[in-house]
């Protein structure tokens, strides 16, 4: 045990919870067969830590303490349910208590190897009983540990809408087995799982809000799960495409962080700091994806774009014409305004800033981008290259006001000031 002040205890607990909460919920969900109830029990353990750690000290292994405490509470709850079921049966009634059937072996489960519990949790949250939006929102909440505002930001969706989706999803999942599907059930569930894993990766790669620009634990966990998915579905091209995309983007991590955690833009990155092992892995995964499906899916297309950057020694030597074409194909596939925003950047590099600005102007009235900080940020870059400095400064100031991440907002503010 380590004795700390209240503030330090809270910081420690917050850090541990960010990293371990999904695993704890997954373990509990295996016991009680109810994702919503598992999350409640995990929060009970969190409350217990808040009450005990300031007085008793922080355990040497905080994650194990939380997991053990939560498991004990789950087992106690199951046993209470069993006693209630027995009493009710004695009165001549028959009821079904979710999770009660596992209580007899619950004590033994504590020491068992339950496999990849996080992957099981992802598949449970992506169950077909839920609508697509609910699957993604709930999995981000449980697996990524993201708050409702962070999820809303990732989806460009109002916070109340996301909150309602999460509450309803947990109710629908009561009694759904927490396990990795097999056989014919696997393929239909993969699409939603891949989407969730990539959204978690992007939250770790470029955090939508908070103090830190990156959240390494989220990024690493998403990449690990991607590799596990390859083992589950080795003939699924888009699984390899997603892994390729994450490996190639993840290779830039060291070069993306500057002094004080400040973001470093792609054009300013020291490419000698890019991780060559991840690049080789990403290119190999992309090759497999393209061989499995000559007509690439969205993740393979994005990986092909990332490969163009990975193969180039500098921004100037990048094949921007191919990148613009790949973004055009991706936009046709997805209809995403964010993809079209990225295409504007590529077009601006391939054929000139005026052409990029023309693509961008077509997005001016796009509702989904109304509060998206990268729209004015990209516009500012193109305006600077056209020597329209005053307009560019105003766009950067607007982008800084819209950014939710502290480091990103600071960078945009500094860039606006530099133009002054």
C-alpha atoms as one frame of an Amber mdcrd trajectory, in Angstrom:
protein
   0.000   0.000   0.000   1.163   3.530  -0.774  -0.249   6.433   1.213  -1.067
   9.476  -0.940  -2.948  12.721  -0.628  -6.556  12.803  -1.776  -5.735  14.634
  -5.008  -3.002  12.147  -5.936  -5.281   9.210  -5.109  -7.925  10.617  -7.458
  -5.374  11.112 -10.253  -4.056   7.569  -9.816  -7.528   6.073  -9.753  -8.563
   8.046 -12.828  -5.520   6.784 -14.755  -6.103   3.159 -13.732  -9.807   3.391
 -14.547  -9.100   4.789 -18.007  -6.893   1.819 -18.816  -8.584  -1.052 -16.975
 -12.314  -0.257 -16.839 -13.158  -2.117 -20.054 -11.372  -5.265 -18.899 -13.105
  -5.134 -15.519 -16.529  -4.719 -17.144 -15.754  -7.593 -19.523 -14.852  -9.915
 -16.657 -18.045  -9.018 -14.812 -20.186  -9.346 -17.932 -18.946 -12.917 -18.299
 -20.215 -13.613 -14.780 -23.599 -11.899 -14.853 -24.470 -12.035 -18.593 -25.645
  -8.430 -18.413 -23.418  -5.646 -19.752 -25.359  -2.875 -18.029 -25.261  -4.628
 -14.682 -21.554  -5.351 -15.136 -20.843  -1.655 -15.634 -22.799  -0.818 -12.481
 -20.814  -3.366 -10.464 -17.548  -1.993 -11.846 -18.580   1.494 -10.749 -19.386
   0.088  -7.296 -15.759  -1.037  -7.060 -14.648   2.421  -8.201 -16.713   4.034
  -5.431 -15.215   1.597  -2.902 -11.725   2.642  -4.000 -12.610   6.316  -3.624
 -13.766   5.584  -0.079 -10.928   3.284   1.031  -7.750   4.325  -0.765  -7.383
   7.802   0.789  -7.440   6.198   4.265  -5.779   2.804   3.637  -3.395   3.749
   0.846  -3.254   2.875  -2.845  -2.727  -0.892  -3.439   0.488  -2.055  -5.079
  -1.645  -3.382  -7.953  -4.620  -0.996  -8.235  -6.122  -2.756 -11.272  -6.121
  -6.131  -9.514  -7.732  -4.559  -6.429 -10.539  -3.081  -8.534 -11.064  -6.326
 -10.435 -11.148  -8.480  -7.307 -13.494  -6.100  -5.498 -15.837  -5.932  -8.484
 -15.842  -9.735  -8.910 -16.684 -10.282  -5.257 -19.591  -7.863  -5.531 -20.791
  -9.648  -8.673 -20.642 -13.044  -6.977 -22.481 -11.678  -3.933 -25.172 -10.242
  -6.223 -25.570 -13.545  -8.085 -25.873 -15.456  -4.820 -28.528 -13.026  -3.605
 -30.412 -13.604  -6.844 -30.122 -17.366  -6.375 -31.486 -17.176  -2.849 -34.373
 -15.049  -4.123 -35.022 -17.579  -6.902 -35.067 -20.471  -4.437 -37.434 -18.685
  -2.102 -39.737 -17.780  -4.961 -39.709 -21.362  -6.206 -40.609 -22.585  -2.735
 -43.662 -20.367  -2.948 -44.674 -22.123  -6.141 -43.434 -19.536  -8.612 -40.739
 -19.899 -11.240 -38.523 -17.050 -12.308 -35.358 -16.767 -14.386 -32.516 -14.796
 -12.848 -29.939 -13.628 -15.422 -26.489 -14.895 -14.502 -27.663 -17.102 -11.658
 -26.663 -20.279 -13.472 -22.979 -19.329 -13.312 -22.886 -18.547  -9.612 -22.054
 -22.105  -8.589 -18.721 -21.853 -10.383 -18.178 -18.149  -9.915 -15.509 -18.532
  -7.237 -13.484 -20.805  -9.512 -13.875 -18.352 -12.387 -11.706 -15.815 -10.596
  -8.613 -17.823 -11.390  -9.643 -19.140 -14.794  -8.293 -18.081 -18.153 -11.367
 -16.584 -19.813  -9.614 -15.828 -23.099  -9.603 -12.389 -24.667 -12.258 -10.825
 -22.489 -11.984  -7.422 -24.130 -12.664  -8.890 -27.567 -15.642 -10.741 -26.121
 -16.973  -7.459 -24.755 -16.609  -5.782 -28.151 -18.614  -8.521 -29.880 -21.288
  -8.445 -27.188 -21.693  -4.698 -27.574 -21.888  -5.162 -31.353 -24.714  -7.701
 -31.104 -27.348  -7.583 -33.913 -30.092  -6.787 -31.378 -28.698  -3.230 -31.338
 -28.866  -0.602 -34.055 -25.532   0.246 -35.660 -25.208   3.629 -33.940 -25.954
   2.077 -30.567 -23.393  -0.693 -31.088 -20.625   1.754 -31.829 -21.517   4.206
 -29.050 -21.797   1.485 -26.388 -18.575  -0.225 -27.401 -16.684   3.056 -27.325
 -18.070   3.663 -23.848 -17.270   0.209 -22.497 -14.158  -0.706 -24.435 -12.573
   2.697 -24.977 -13.598   4.264 -21.691 -14.747   7.354 -23.584 -17.188   9.782
 -22.025 -20.482  10.645 -23.656 -19.155  14.057 -24.881 -16.111  12.368 -26.433
 -18.284   9.849 -28.258 -20.612  12.617 -29.438 -17.606  14.531 -30.753 -16.289
  11.478 -32.607 -19.675  11.011 -34.281 -20.518  14.704 -34.743 -23.734  13.813
 -32.885 -25.576  15.685 -30.068 -24.644  14.471 -26.587 -28.238  13.701 -25.463
 -28.668  11.451 -28.487 -25.543   9.486 -27.638 -26.543   9.201 -23.974 -29.951
   7.778 -24.912 -28.358   5.264 -27.278 -26.061   3.982 -24.554 -28.810   3.606
 -21.948 -31.131   1.800 -24.355 -28.347  -0.433 -25.643 -27.437  -1.673 -22.179
 -31.065  -2.540 -21.509 -31.314  -4.478 -24.772 -28.172  -6.471 -23.975 -29.420
  -7.859 -20.660 -28.824 -11.622 -20.843 -26.830 -11.539 -24.098 -23.806 -13.901
 -23.825 -20.455 -12.138 -23.644 -18.421 -14.253 -26.041 -16.706 -14.192 -29.421
 -19.082 -15.579 -32.097 -17.962 -18.458 -34.285 -18.896 -19.989 -37.629 -21.568
 -18.238 -39.676 -22.227 -15.715 -36.915 -18.771 -14.158 -37.156 -18.836 -12.418
 -40.558 -21.989 -10.289 -40.061 -20.623  -8.992 -36.773 -17.198  -8.037 -38.100
 -18.192  -4.840 -39.921 -19.478  -3.162 -36.785 -16.557  -4.421 -34.718 -14.030
  -3.077 -37.234 -15.685   0.318 -37.163 -15.557   0.431 -33.399 -11.936  -0.695
 -33.203 -10.877   1.989 -35.666 -12.794   4.712 -33.859 -11.059   3.724 -30.643
  -7.733   3.815 -32.481  -8.406   7.316 -33.803  -9.354   8.522 -30.323  -5.995
   7.233 -29.102  -4.152   8.606 -32.138  -5.655  12.112 -31.938  -7.808  12.638
 -28.862 -10.981  14.624 -29.510 -10.845  16.367 -26.144  -8.863  16.715 -22.959
  -5.326  17.819 -22.169  -3.339  15.155 -24.041  -3.034  15.076 -27.816  -2.727
  11.276 -27.844  -3.988   8.463 -25.600  -1.413   5.690 -26.130  -3.298   2.985
 -24.206  -6.348   3.288 -26.466  -4.241   3.277 -29.614  -2.230   0.243 -28.509
  -5.328  -1.687 -27.424  -7.068  -1.033 -30.750  -4.009  -2.242 -32.662  -3.787
  -5.352 -30.481  -7.447  -6.170 -31.052  -6.989  -5.651 -34.775  -4.251  -8.268
 -34.802  -6.465 -10.651 -32.811  -9.241 -10.142 -35.357  -6.851 -11.209 -38.119
  -6.476 -14.530 -36.331 -10.252 -14.870 -36.069 -10.999 -13.978 -39.695  -7.820
 -14.511 -41.766  -9.734 -14.484 -45.084 -11.544 -11.198 -44.419  -9.816  -8.557
 -46.526 -11.108  -5.599 -44.538  -9.693  -6.994 -41.303  -6.244  -6.907 -42.905
  -7.085  -3.487 -44.344  -7.887  -2.118 -40.903  -4.728  -3.587 -39.396  -2.696
  -2.075 -42.241  -4.297   1.318 -41.682  -3.612   1.310 -37.935  -0.035   0.085
 -38.334   0.787   2.705 -40.967  -0.835   5.575 -39.109   0.563   4.374 -35.802
   4.080   4.403 -37.276   4.049   8.218 -37.145   3.293   8.461 -33.432   6.734
   9.512 -32.187   7.037  12.219 -34.822   3.559  13.623 -34.123   4.380  14.842
 -30.601   6.560  17.882 -30.035   7.742  19.827 -26.992   5.215  19.852 -24.176
   3.004  17.353 -25.958   2.209  19.829 -28.731   1.002  18.257 -32.014   3.380
  18.236 -34.973   1.636  18.419 -38.345   2.445  15.914 -41.093   4.351  18.467
 -43.174   6.618  19.311 -40.224   7.316  15.791 -38.982  10.783  14.265 -38.906
  10.149  11.161 -40.985  13.282   9.470 -39.697  11.321   9.054 -36.455   8.567
   7.055 -38.140   8.544   3.449 -36.921   9.882   1.360 -39.795   8.767  -1.926
 -38.220   5.150  -0.733 -38.112   5.461   0.519 -41.692   6.682  -2.889 -42.870
   3.866  -4.601 -40.980   1.317  -2.188 -42.420   2.509  -2.617 -46.004   2.472
  -6.404 -45.596  -1.085  -6.328 -44.232  -2.163  -4.050 -47.081  -0.670  -6.480
 -49.601  -2.729  -9.315 -48.087  -5.892  -7.187 -48.130  -5.418  -6.311 -51.800
  -4.769  -9.935 -52.753  -7.865 -11.114 -50.901 -10.075  -8.422 -52.465  -8.814
  -6.654 -55.616 -11.756  -4.251 -55.211 -10.698  -2.682 -51.902 -13.046  -1.758
 -49.090 -12.966   1.502 -47.078 -10.218   0.415 -44.669  -7.986  -0.910 -47.425
  -8.494   2.363 -49.342  -7.485   4.392 -46.302  -4.514   2.104 -45.765  -3.465
   2.673 -49.387  -3.544   6.428 -48.705  -1.435   5.958 -45.572   0.972   3.804
 -47.607   1.528   6.702 -50.030   2.722   8.806 -47.098   4.803   5.969 -45.637
   6.642   5.383 -48.915   7.478   9.084 -49.471  10.672  10.622 -48.134   9.043
  14.048 -47.838   5.791  15.910 -48.353   7.001  17.119 -51.735   7.794  13.586
 -52.928   4.380  12.241 -51.915   2.112  10.962 -54.687  -0.682  13.470 -54.037
  -2.405  12.692 -57.333  -2.902   9.067 -56.281  -4.001  10.149 -52.803  -6.620
  12.495 -54.305  -7.893   9.666 -56.511  -8.069   7.270 -53.563 -10.002   9.834
 -51.520 -12.409  10.322 -54.421 -13.062   6.572 -54.510 -13.442   6.497 -50.731
 -15.900   9.408 -50.846 -17.994   7.543 -53.432 -18.051   4.505 -51.144 -18.846
   6.278 -47.886 -20.497   9.596 -48.734 -18.612  11.030 -45.754 -18.070  14.815
 -45.646 -14.922  14.229 -43.584 -13.482  12.132 -46.420 -14.318  14.929 -48.837
 -12.536  17.360 -46.514  -9.419  15.205 -46.725  -9.792  15.048 -50.504  -9.672
  18.860 -50.565  -6.269  18.714 -48.883  -4.971  16.172 -51.412  -6.356  18.093
 -54.384  -4.766  21.270 -53.043  -1.394  19.522 -52.925  -1.812  17.759 -56.278
  -3.094  20.569 -58.504  -2.937  23.719 -56.412  -4.621  25.481 -53.463  -7.314
  27.099 -55.613  -8.561  23.664 -56.699  -8.494  22.429 -53.124 -10.437  25.473
 -51.997 -13.090  24.776 -54.639 -13.609  21.284 -53.193 -13.744  22.751 -49.699
 -16.261  25.466 -50.593 -18.717  22.769 -51.627 -18.715  21.624 -47.978 -19.469
  25.044 -46.509 -23.136  24.247 -45.824 -22.586  20.656 -44.705 -24.420  20.380
 -41.323 -22.156  17.625 -40.007 -19.118  19.915 -40.361 -20.679  23.057 -38.884
 -18.708  22.742 -35.633 -15.834  20.633 -36.939 -12.598  22.502 -36.268 -10.650
  20.901 -39.114 -12.859  22.542 -41.756 -11.636  26.101 -41.013  -8.136  24.735
 -40.255  -7.828  23.198 -43.726  -9.329  26.278 -45.296  -6.701  28.394 -43.535
  -3.866  26.272 -44.968  -5.177  26.734 -48.489  -5.724  30.467 -47.986  -2.153
  30.942 -46.754  -0.845  29.365 -49.939  -2.985  31.823 -51.898  -1.507  34.746
 -49.888  -4.906  35.556 -48.355  -3.332  35.908 -44.925  -6.022  37.909 -43.112
  -8.699  35.396 -44.095  -6.428  32.537 -43.078  -5.821  34.046 -39.633  -9.555
  34.423 -39.041 -10.113  30.774 -40.037  -7.398  29.569 -37.669  -8.892  31.572
 -34.808 -12.276  30.009 -35.547 -10.723  26.547 -35.681  -9.053  27.116 -32.293
 -12.379  28.125 -30.770 -14.001  24.919 -32.033 -11.206  22.505 -31.034 -11.958
  20.448 -27.919  -8.435  19.153 -27.384  -6.260  21.581 -25.417  -3.052  20.831
 -27.314  -4.730  21.144 -30.695  -6.391  24.426 -29.724  -3.043  25.791 -28.547
  -1.396  24.844 -31.840  -4.120  26.532 -33.886  -3.922  29.664 -31.737  -0.135
  29.786 -32.168  -0.460  29.416 -35.936  -2.986  32.258 -36.056  -0.687  34.473
 -34.010   2.254  33.674 -36.304   0.285  35.046 -39.247  -0.141  38.333 -37.399
